[in-house]
mmCIF file of C-alpha atoms in Angstrom:
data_model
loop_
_atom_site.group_PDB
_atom_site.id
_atom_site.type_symbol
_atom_site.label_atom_id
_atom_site.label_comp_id
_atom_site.label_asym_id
_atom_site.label_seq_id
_atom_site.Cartn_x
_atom_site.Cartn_y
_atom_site.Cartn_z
ATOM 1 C CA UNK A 1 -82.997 18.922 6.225
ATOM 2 C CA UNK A 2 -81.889 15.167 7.278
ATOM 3 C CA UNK A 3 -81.461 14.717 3.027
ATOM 4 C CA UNK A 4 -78.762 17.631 3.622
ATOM 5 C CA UNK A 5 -77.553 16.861 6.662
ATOM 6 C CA UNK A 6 -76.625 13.159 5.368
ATOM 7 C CA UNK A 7 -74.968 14.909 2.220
ATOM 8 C CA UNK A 8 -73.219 17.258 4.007
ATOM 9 C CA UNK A 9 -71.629 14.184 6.203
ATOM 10 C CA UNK A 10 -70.515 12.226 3.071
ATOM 11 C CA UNK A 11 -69.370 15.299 1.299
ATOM 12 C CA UNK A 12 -66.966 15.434 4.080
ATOM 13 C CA UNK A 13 -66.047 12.162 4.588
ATOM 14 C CA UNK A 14 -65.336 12.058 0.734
ATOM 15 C CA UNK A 15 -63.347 14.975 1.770
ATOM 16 C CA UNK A 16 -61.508 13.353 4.510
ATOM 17 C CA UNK A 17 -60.958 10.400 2.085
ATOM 18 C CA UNK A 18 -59.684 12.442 -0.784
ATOM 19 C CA UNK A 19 -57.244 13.918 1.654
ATOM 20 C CA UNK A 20 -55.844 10.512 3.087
ATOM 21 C CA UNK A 21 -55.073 9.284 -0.555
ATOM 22 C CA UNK A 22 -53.021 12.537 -1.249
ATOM 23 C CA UNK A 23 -51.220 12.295 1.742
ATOM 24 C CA UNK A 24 -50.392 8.382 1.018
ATOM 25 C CA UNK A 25 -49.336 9.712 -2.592
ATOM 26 C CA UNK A 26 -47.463 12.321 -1.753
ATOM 27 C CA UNK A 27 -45.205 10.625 0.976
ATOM 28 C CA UNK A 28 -46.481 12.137 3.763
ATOM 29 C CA UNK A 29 -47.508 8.972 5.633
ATOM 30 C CA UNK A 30 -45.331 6.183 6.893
ATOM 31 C CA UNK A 31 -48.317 3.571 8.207
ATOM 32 C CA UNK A 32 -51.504 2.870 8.146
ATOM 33 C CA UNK A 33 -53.754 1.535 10.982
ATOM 34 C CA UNK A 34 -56.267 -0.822 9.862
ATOM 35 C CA UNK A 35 -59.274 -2.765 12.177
ATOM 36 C CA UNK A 36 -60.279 -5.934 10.889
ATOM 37 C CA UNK A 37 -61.801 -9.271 13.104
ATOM 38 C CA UNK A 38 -58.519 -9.845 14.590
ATOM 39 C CA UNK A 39 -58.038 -6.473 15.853
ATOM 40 C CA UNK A 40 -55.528 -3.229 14.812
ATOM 41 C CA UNK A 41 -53.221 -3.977 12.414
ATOM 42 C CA UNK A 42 -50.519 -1.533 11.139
ATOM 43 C CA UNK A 43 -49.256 -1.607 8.108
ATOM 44 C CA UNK A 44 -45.710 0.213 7.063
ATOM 45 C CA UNK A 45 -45.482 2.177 4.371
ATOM 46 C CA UNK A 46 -41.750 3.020 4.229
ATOM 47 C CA UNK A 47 -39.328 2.345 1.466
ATOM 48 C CA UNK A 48 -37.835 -0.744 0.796
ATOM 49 C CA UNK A 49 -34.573 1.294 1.064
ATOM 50 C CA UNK A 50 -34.973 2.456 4.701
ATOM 51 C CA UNK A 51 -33.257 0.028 6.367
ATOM 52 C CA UNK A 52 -30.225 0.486 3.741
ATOM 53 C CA UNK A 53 -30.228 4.358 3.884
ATOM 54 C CA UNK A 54 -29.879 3.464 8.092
ATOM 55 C CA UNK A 55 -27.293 1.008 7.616
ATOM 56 C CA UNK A 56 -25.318 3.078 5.555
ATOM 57 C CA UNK A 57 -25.657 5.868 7.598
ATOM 58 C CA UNK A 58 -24.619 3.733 10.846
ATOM 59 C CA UNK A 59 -21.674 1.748 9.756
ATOM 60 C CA UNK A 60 -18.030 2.335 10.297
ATOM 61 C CA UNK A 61 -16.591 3.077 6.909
ATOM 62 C CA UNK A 62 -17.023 6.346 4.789
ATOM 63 C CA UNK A 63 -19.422 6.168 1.951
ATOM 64 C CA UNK A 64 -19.577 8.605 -1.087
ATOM 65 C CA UNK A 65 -21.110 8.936 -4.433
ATOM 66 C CA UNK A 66 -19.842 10.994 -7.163
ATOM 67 C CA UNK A 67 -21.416 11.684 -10.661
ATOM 68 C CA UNK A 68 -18.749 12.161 -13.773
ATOM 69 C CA UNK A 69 -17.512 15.535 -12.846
ATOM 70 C CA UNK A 70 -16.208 13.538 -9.396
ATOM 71 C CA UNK A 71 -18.704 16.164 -7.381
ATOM 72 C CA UNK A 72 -19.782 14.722 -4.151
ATOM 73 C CA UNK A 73 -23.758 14.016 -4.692
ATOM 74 C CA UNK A 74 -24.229 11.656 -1.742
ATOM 75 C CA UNK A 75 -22.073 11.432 1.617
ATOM 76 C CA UNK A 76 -22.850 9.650 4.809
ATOM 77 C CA UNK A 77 -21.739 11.442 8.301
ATOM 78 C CA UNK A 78 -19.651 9.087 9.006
ATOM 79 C CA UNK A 79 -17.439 10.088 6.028
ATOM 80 C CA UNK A 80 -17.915 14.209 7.007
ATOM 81 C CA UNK A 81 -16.085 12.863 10.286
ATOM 82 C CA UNK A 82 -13.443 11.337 8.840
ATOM 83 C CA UNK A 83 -12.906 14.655 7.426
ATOM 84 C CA UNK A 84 -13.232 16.576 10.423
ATOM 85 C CA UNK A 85 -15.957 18.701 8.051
ATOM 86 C CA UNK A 86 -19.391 19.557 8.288
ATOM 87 C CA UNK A 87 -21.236 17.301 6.246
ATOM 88 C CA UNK A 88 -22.936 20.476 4.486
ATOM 89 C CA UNK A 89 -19.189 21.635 3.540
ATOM 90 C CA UNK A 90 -19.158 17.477 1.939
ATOM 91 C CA UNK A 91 -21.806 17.438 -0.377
ATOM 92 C CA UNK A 92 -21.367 19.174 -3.292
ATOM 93 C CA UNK A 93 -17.851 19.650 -3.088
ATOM 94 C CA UNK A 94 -14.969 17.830 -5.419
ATOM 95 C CA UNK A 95 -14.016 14.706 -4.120
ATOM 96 C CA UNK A 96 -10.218 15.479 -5.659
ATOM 97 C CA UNK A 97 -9.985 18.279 -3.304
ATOM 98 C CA UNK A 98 -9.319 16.138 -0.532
ATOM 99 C CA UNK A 99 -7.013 14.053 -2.504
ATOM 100 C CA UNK A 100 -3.043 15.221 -1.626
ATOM 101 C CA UNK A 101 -0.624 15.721 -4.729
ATOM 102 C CA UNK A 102 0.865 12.668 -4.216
ATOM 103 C CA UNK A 103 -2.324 10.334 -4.596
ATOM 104 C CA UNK A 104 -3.619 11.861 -7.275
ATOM 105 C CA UNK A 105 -2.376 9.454 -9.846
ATOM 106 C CA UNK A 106 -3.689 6.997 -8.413
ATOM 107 C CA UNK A 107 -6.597 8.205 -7.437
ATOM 108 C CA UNK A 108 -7.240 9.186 -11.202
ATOM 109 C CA UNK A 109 -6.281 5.245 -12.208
ATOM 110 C CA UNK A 110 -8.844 3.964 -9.552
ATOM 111 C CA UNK A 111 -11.668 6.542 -10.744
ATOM 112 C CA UNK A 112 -11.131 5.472 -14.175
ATOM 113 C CA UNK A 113 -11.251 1.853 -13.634
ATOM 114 C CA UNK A 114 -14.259 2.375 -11.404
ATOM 115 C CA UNK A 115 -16.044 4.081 -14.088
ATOM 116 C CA UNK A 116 -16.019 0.265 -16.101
ATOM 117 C CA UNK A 117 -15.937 -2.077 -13.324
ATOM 118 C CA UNK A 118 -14.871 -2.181 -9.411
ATOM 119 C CA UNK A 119 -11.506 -1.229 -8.564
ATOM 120 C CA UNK A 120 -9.615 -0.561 -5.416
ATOM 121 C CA UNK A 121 -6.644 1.515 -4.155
ATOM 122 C CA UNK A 122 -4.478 2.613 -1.159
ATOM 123 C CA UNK A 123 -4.835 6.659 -1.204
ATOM 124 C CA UNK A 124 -4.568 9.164 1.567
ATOM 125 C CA UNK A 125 -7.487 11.894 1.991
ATOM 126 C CA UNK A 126 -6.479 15.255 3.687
ATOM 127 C CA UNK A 127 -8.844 15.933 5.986
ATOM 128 C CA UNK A 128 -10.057 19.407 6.689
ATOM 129 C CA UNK A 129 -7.404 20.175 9.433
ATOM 130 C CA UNK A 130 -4.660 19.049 7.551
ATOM 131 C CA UNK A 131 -3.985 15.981 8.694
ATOM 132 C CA UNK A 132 -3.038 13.077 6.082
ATOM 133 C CA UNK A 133 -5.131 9.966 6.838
ATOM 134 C CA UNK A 134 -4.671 6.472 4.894
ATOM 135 C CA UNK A 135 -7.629 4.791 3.323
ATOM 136 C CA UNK A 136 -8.935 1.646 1.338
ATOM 137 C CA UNK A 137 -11.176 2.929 -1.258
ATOM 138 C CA UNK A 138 -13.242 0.710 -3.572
ATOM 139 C CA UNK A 139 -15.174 2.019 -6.159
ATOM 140 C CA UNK A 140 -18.370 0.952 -8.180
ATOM 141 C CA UNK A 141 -20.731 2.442 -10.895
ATOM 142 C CA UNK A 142 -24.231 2.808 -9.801
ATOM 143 C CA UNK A 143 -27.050 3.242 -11.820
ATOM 144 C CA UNK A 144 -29.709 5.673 -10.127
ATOM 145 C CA UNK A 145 -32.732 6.977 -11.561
ATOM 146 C CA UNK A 146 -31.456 10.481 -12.855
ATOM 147 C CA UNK A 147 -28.006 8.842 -14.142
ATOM 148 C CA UNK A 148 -24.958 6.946 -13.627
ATOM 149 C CA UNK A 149 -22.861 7.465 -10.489
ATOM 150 C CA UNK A 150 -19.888 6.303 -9.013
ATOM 151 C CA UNK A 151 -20.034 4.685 -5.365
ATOM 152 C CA UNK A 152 -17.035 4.936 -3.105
ATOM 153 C CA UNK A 153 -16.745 3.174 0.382
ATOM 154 C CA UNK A 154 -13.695 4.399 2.144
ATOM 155 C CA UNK A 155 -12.110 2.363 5.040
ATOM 156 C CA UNK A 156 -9.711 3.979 7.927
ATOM 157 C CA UNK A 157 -6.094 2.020 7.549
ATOM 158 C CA UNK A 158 -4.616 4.179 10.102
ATOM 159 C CA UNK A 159 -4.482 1.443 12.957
ATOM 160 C CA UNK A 160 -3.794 -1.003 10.597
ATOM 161 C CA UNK A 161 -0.907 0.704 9.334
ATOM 162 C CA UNK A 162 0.139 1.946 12.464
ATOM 163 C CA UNK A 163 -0.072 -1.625 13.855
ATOM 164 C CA UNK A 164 2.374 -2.261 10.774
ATOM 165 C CA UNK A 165 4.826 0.436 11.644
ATOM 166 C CA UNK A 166 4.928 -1.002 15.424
ATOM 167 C CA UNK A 167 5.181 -4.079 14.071
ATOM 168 C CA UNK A 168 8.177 -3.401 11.907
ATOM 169 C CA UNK A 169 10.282 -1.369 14.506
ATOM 170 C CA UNK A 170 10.402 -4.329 16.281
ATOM 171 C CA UNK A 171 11.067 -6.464 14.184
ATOM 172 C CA UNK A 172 13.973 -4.107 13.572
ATOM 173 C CA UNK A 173 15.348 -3.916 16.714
ATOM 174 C CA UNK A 174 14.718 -8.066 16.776
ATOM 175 C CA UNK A 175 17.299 -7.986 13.925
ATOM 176 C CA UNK A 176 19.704 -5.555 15.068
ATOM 177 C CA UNK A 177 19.670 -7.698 18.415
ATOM 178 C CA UNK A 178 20.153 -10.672 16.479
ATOM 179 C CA UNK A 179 23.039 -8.854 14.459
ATOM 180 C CA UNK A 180 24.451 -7.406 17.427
ATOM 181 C CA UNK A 181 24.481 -10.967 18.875
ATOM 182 C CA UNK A 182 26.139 -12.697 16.517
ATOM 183 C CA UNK A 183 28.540 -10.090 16.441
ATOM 184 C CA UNK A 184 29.422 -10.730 19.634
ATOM 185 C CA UNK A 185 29.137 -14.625 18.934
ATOM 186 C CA UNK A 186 31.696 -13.899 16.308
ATOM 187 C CA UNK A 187 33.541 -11.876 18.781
ATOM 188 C CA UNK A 188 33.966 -14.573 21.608
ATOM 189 C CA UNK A 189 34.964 -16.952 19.235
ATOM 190 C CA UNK A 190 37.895 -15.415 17.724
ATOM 191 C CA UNK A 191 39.200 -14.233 20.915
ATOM 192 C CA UNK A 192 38.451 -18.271 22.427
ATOM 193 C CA UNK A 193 40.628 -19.544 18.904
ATOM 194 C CA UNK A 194 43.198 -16.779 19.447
ATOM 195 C CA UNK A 195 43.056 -17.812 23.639
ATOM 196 C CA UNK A 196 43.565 -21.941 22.405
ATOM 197 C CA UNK A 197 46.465 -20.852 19.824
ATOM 198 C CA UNK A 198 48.311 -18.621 22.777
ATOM 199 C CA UNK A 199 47.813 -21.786 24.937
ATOM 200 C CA UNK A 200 48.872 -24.216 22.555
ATOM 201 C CA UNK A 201 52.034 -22.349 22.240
ATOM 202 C CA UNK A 202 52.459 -21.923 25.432
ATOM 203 C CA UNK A 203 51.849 -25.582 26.355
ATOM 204 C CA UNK A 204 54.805 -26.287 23.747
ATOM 205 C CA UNK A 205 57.147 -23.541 25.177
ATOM 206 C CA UNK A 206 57.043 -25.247 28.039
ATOM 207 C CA UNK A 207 57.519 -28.379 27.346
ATOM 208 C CA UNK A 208 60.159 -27.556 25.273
ATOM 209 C CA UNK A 209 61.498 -25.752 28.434
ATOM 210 C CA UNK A 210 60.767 -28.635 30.669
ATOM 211 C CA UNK A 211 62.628 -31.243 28.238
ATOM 212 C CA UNK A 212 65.590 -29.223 28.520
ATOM 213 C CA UNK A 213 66.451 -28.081 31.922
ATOM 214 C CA UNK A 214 69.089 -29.708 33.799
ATOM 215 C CA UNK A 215 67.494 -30.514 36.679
ATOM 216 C CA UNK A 216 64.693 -33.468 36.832
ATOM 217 C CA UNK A 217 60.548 -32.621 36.574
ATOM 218 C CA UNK A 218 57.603 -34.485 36.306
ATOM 219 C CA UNK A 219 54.334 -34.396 36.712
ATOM 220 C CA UNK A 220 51.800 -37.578 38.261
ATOM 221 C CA UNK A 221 48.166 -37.874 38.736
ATOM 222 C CA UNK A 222 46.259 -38.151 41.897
ATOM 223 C CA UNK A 223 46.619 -41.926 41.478
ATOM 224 C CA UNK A 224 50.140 -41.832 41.253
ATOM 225 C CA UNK A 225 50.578 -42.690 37.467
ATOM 226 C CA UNK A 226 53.460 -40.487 35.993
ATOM 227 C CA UNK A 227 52.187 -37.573 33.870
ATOM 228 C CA UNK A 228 55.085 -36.577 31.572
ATOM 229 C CA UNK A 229 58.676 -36.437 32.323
ATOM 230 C CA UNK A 230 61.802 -34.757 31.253
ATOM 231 C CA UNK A 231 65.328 -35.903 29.780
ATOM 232 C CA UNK A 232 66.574 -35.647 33.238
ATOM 233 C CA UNK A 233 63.958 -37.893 34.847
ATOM 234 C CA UNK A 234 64.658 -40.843 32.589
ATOM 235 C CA UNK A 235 68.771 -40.270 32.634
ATOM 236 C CA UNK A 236 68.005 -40.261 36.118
ATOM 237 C CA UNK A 237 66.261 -43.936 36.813
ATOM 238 C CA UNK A 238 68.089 -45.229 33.545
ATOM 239 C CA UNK A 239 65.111 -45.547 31.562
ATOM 240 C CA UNK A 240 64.187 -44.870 27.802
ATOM 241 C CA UNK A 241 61.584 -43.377 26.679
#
């Protein structure tokens, strides 16, 4: 009975063991704990990928794959919110379809280029409410194990560009400022060269005036120097000119 009783236990332990290598094989474990001298150690099983598949999941830009038919095989969540979309409704779908009439040339250029090397474009995506957003795409061809796909990352260029629109309305209204003062630049100095011609004029009417009258005037500083004079004046004290 102990003969049995010691078979029994190894039968299940070879069980047990048979049972932890399928689960290892088929994916189903993640780490292993292992006891040696120095204590528990763990050891990680996870893909090499892991920390990619996170990242990609986690950063700020969209990120898409697309096999040849441009259907959407891969999408990260951030890219499903871009598109105001569940990212069941993403996957599977054509990438073109979010692509308005008026990109689609260029979308088609970038895709092709893509296809034989990286490329990048300007396009806008139509999101699922409508609403035209501008993006930076670049594209890539990536080799996975079932085929050859085409990677996208898409990047938001709506504060950027509306950054640029702010940007140039004031630098509009900077010009027409600067227009509108040199206009008036302009303005004040044709009315200050019509002002000194009028004055000039004048200045000579007068004196013409002055030279002519009958009776005697002059004009003298604070000092008492003699400013000009008329005829009069110098008939008058017998002096010339």
């Amino acid at each position: 009975f102990k003969k049995i009783s010691e078979i029994e236990e190894l039968r299940q332990k070879l069980d047990e063991a048979n049972e932890t290598i399928e689960a290892i094989r088929s994916g189903q474990v993640d780490a292993l704990l292992v006891k040696d001298q120095n204590g528990p150690r763990i050891y990680t099983l996870k893909s090499a990928d892991q920390t990619y598949r996170v990242f990609i999941e986690k950063m700020t830009e969209g990120a898409v794959t697309l096999n040849k038919e441009g259907v959407i095989l891969y999408s990260n969540s951030r890219f499903a919110a871009m598109m105001d979309l569940p990212l069941p409704k993403i996957i599977g779908s054509y990438f073109e379809s979010f692509v308005p009439s008026g990109c689609k040339e260029a979308f088609k250029e970038m895709i092709d280029e893509g296809w034989d090397g990286e490329s990048k474009a300007e396009i806008f995506l139509e999101t699922g409410k409508s609403k035209q957003i501008p993006f930076l795409v670049s594209s890539a061809p990536l080799e996975l194990d079932d085929g050859m796909a085409l990677s996208l990352i898409l990047t938001d260029l709506s504060v950027q560009k509306n950054t640029q629109r702010e940007l140039k309305e004031k630098n509009d209204l900077l010009n027409s400022a600067q227009a509108f003062t040199a206009q008036l630049n302009n303005e004040l100095e044709r009315k200050v060269n019509e002002r000194t011609k009028e004055l000039l004029t004048s200045r000579e009417h007068f004196k013409f005036l002055a030279r002519s009258m009958p009776a005697i005037v002059w004009t003298a500083w604070p000092n008492g120097n003699y400013g000009c004079c008329n005829r009069q004046w110098y008939a008058c004290r017998g002096l010339t000119y």
